[in-house]
XYZ file of C-alpha atoms in Angstrom:
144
model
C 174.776 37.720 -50.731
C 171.370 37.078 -50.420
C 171.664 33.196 -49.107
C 174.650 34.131 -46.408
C 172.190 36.825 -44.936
C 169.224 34.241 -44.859
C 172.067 32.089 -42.054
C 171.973 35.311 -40.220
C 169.261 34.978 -37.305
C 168.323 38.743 -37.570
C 167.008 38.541 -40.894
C 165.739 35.045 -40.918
C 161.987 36.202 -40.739
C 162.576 37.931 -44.259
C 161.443 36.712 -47.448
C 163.671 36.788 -50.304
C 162.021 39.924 -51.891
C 162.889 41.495 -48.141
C 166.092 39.990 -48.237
C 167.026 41.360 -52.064
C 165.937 44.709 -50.497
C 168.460 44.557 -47.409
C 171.479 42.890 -49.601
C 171.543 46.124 -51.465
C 172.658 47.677 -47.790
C 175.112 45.316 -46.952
C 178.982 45.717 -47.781
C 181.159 42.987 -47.861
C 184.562 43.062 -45.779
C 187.414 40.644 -45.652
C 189.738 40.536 -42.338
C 192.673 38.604 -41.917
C 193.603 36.751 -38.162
C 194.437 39.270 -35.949
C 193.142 42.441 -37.711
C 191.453 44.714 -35.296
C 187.760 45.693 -36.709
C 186.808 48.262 -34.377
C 188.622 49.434 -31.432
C 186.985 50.416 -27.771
C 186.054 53.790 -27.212
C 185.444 53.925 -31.262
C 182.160 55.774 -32.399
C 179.376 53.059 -33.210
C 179.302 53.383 -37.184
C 178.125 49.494 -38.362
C 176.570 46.569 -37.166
C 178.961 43.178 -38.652
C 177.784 39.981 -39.536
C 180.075 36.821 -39.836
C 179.522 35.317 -42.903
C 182.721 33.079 -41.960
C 185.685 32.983 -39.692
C 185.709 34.085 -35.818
C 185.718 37.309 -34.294
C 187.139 38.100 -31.056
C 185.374 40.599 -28.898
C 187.467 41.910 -25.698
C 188.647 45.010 -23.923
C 191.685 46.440 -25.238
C 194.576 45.082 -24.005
C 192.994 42.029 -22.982
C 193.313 39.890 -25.702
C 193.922 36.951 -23.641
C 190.319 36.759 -22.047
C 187.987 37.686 -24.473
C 184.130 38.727 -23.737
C 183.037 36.686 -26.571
C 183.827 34.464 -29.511
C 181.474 35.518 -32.710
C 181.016 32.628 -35.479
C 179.782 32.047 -38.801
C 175.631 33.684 -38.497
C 176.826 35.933 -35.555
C 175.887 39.626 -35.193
C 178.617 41.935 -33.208
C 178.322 45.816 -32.829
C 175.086 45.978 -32.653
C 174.485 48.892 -30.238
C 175.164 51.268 -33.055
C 172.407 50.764 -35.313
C 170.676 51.808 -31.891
C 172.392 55.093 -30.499
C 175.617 55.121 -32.670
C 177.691 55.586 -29.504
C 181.180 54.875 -28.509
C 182.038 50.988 -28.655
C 181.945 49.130 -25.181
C 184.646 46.571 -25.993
C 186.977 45.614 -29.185
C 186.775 43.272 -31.659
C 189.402 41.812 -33.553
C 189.635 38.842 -35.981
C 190.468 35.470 -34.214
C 190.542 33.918 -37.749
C 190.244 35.014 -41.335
C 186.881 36.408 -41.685
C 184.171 37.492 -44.420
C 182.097 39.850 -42.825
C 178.793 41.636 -43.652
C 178.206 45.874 -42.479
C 174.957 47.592 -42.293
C 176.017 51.465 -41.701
C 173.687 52.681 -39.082
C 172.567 55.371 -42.185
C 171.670 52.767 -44.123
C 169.628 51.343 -41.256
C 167.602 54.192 -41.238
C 167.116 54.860 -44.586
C 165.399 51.218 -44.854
C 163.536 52.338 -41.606
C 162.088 55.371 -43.956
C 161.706 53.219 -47.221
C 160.739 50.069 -46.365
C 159.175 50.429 -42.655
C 158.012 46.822 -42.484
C 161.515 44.919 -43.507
C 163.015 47.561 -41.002
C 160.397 46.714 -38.301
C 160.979 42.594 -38.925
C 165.007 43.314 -38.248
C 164.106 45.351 -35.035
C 162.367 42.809 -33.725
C 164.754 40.153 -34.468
C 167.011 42.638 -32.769
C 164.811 42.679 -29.451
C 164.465 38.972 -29.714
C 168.634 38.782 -29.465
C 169.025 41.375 -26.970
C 166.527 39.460 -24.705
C 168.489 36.280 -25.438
C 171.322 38.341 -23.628
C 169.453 39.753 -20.639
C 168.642 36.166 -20.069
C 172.195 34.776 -20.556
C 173.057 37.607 -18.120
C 170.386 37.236 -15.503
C 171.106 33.192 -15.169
C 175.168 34.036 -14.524
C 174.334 36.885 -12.032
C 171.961 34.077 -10.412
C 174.639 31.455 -10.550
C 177.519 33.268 -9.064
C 175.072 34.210 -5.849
C-alpha cells in the first residue's frame, strides 16, 4: 500500500514512517467499467485515490461529456475531507479501477494524532486546489 500512496501527489512530501502511518487509514476498493462510485447530490463521505484504471467525473445524466478524466496518482472527491457536503458532480468508473478511500473521520483523527503528517497532506491539498484556481482562471481568460 505504502509504495502506490508514495505515486499519489498529496502524500508525496511524506516519509515512509508518515506514509506507514496514513496506509493504516486507507481502504482499498475495486470498481469495475461503468460502476458508479458516488452519485451527485451524495453526502461527501471519502476522498479516492486511483491507484489504477480511469475514473469518470460528470453530472448525472451526462455521461457523454464528462468534467474530468481521473488516472492512475489522481485524487477525486476531495471537497469532503473539507466540509463533508453534498457531491458537486458524479463519478463513475471509465475503466476497471483500484482505488484508495480516506473517510473524512479518519482524516481527522490523523489531524488529532499525528498533527504534522495531517498538516503535510493539507498543504499538498492547498497546493492542488491552487493548481485548479489556476487551470480555471487561464480558461475564464481564454474564452474572453
Amino acid at each position: 500500500m505504502q509504495s502506490r500512496l508514495r505515486d499519489v501527489a498529496l502524500f508525496s512530501t511524506l516519509s515512509p514512517r508518515e506514509l506507514k502511518v496514513v496506509s493504516t487509514l486507507i481502504h482499498q476498493r475495486s470498481a469495475l467499467a461503468g460502476e458508479v462510485i458516488f452519485d451527485e447530490g451524495e453526502e461527501g463521505q471519502a476522498i479516492y485515490f486511483v491507484f489504477s484504471g480511469e475514473i469518470m467525473i460528470c453530472h448525472q445524466g451526462h455521461a457523454a461529456s464528462p468534467i474530468a478524466m481521473m488516472g492512475a496518482g489522481r485524487i477525486f472527491g476531495e471537497l469532503a475531507l473539507i466540509d463533508g457536503g453534498p457531491r458537486s458532480a458524479q463519478a463513475r468508473a471509465a475503466k476497471d479501477c483500484e482505488l484508495g478511500v480516506m473517510f473524512r473521520g479518519d482524516f481527522q483523527n490523523l489531524m488529532e494524532s499525528h498533527a504534522s503528517i495531517a498538516t503535510k497532506i493539507s498543504f499538498q491539498l492547498a497546493r492542488h486546489y491552487a493548481g485548479i484556481i489556476r487551470m480555471l482562471a487561464a480558461s475564464q481568460r481564454d474564452t474572453q
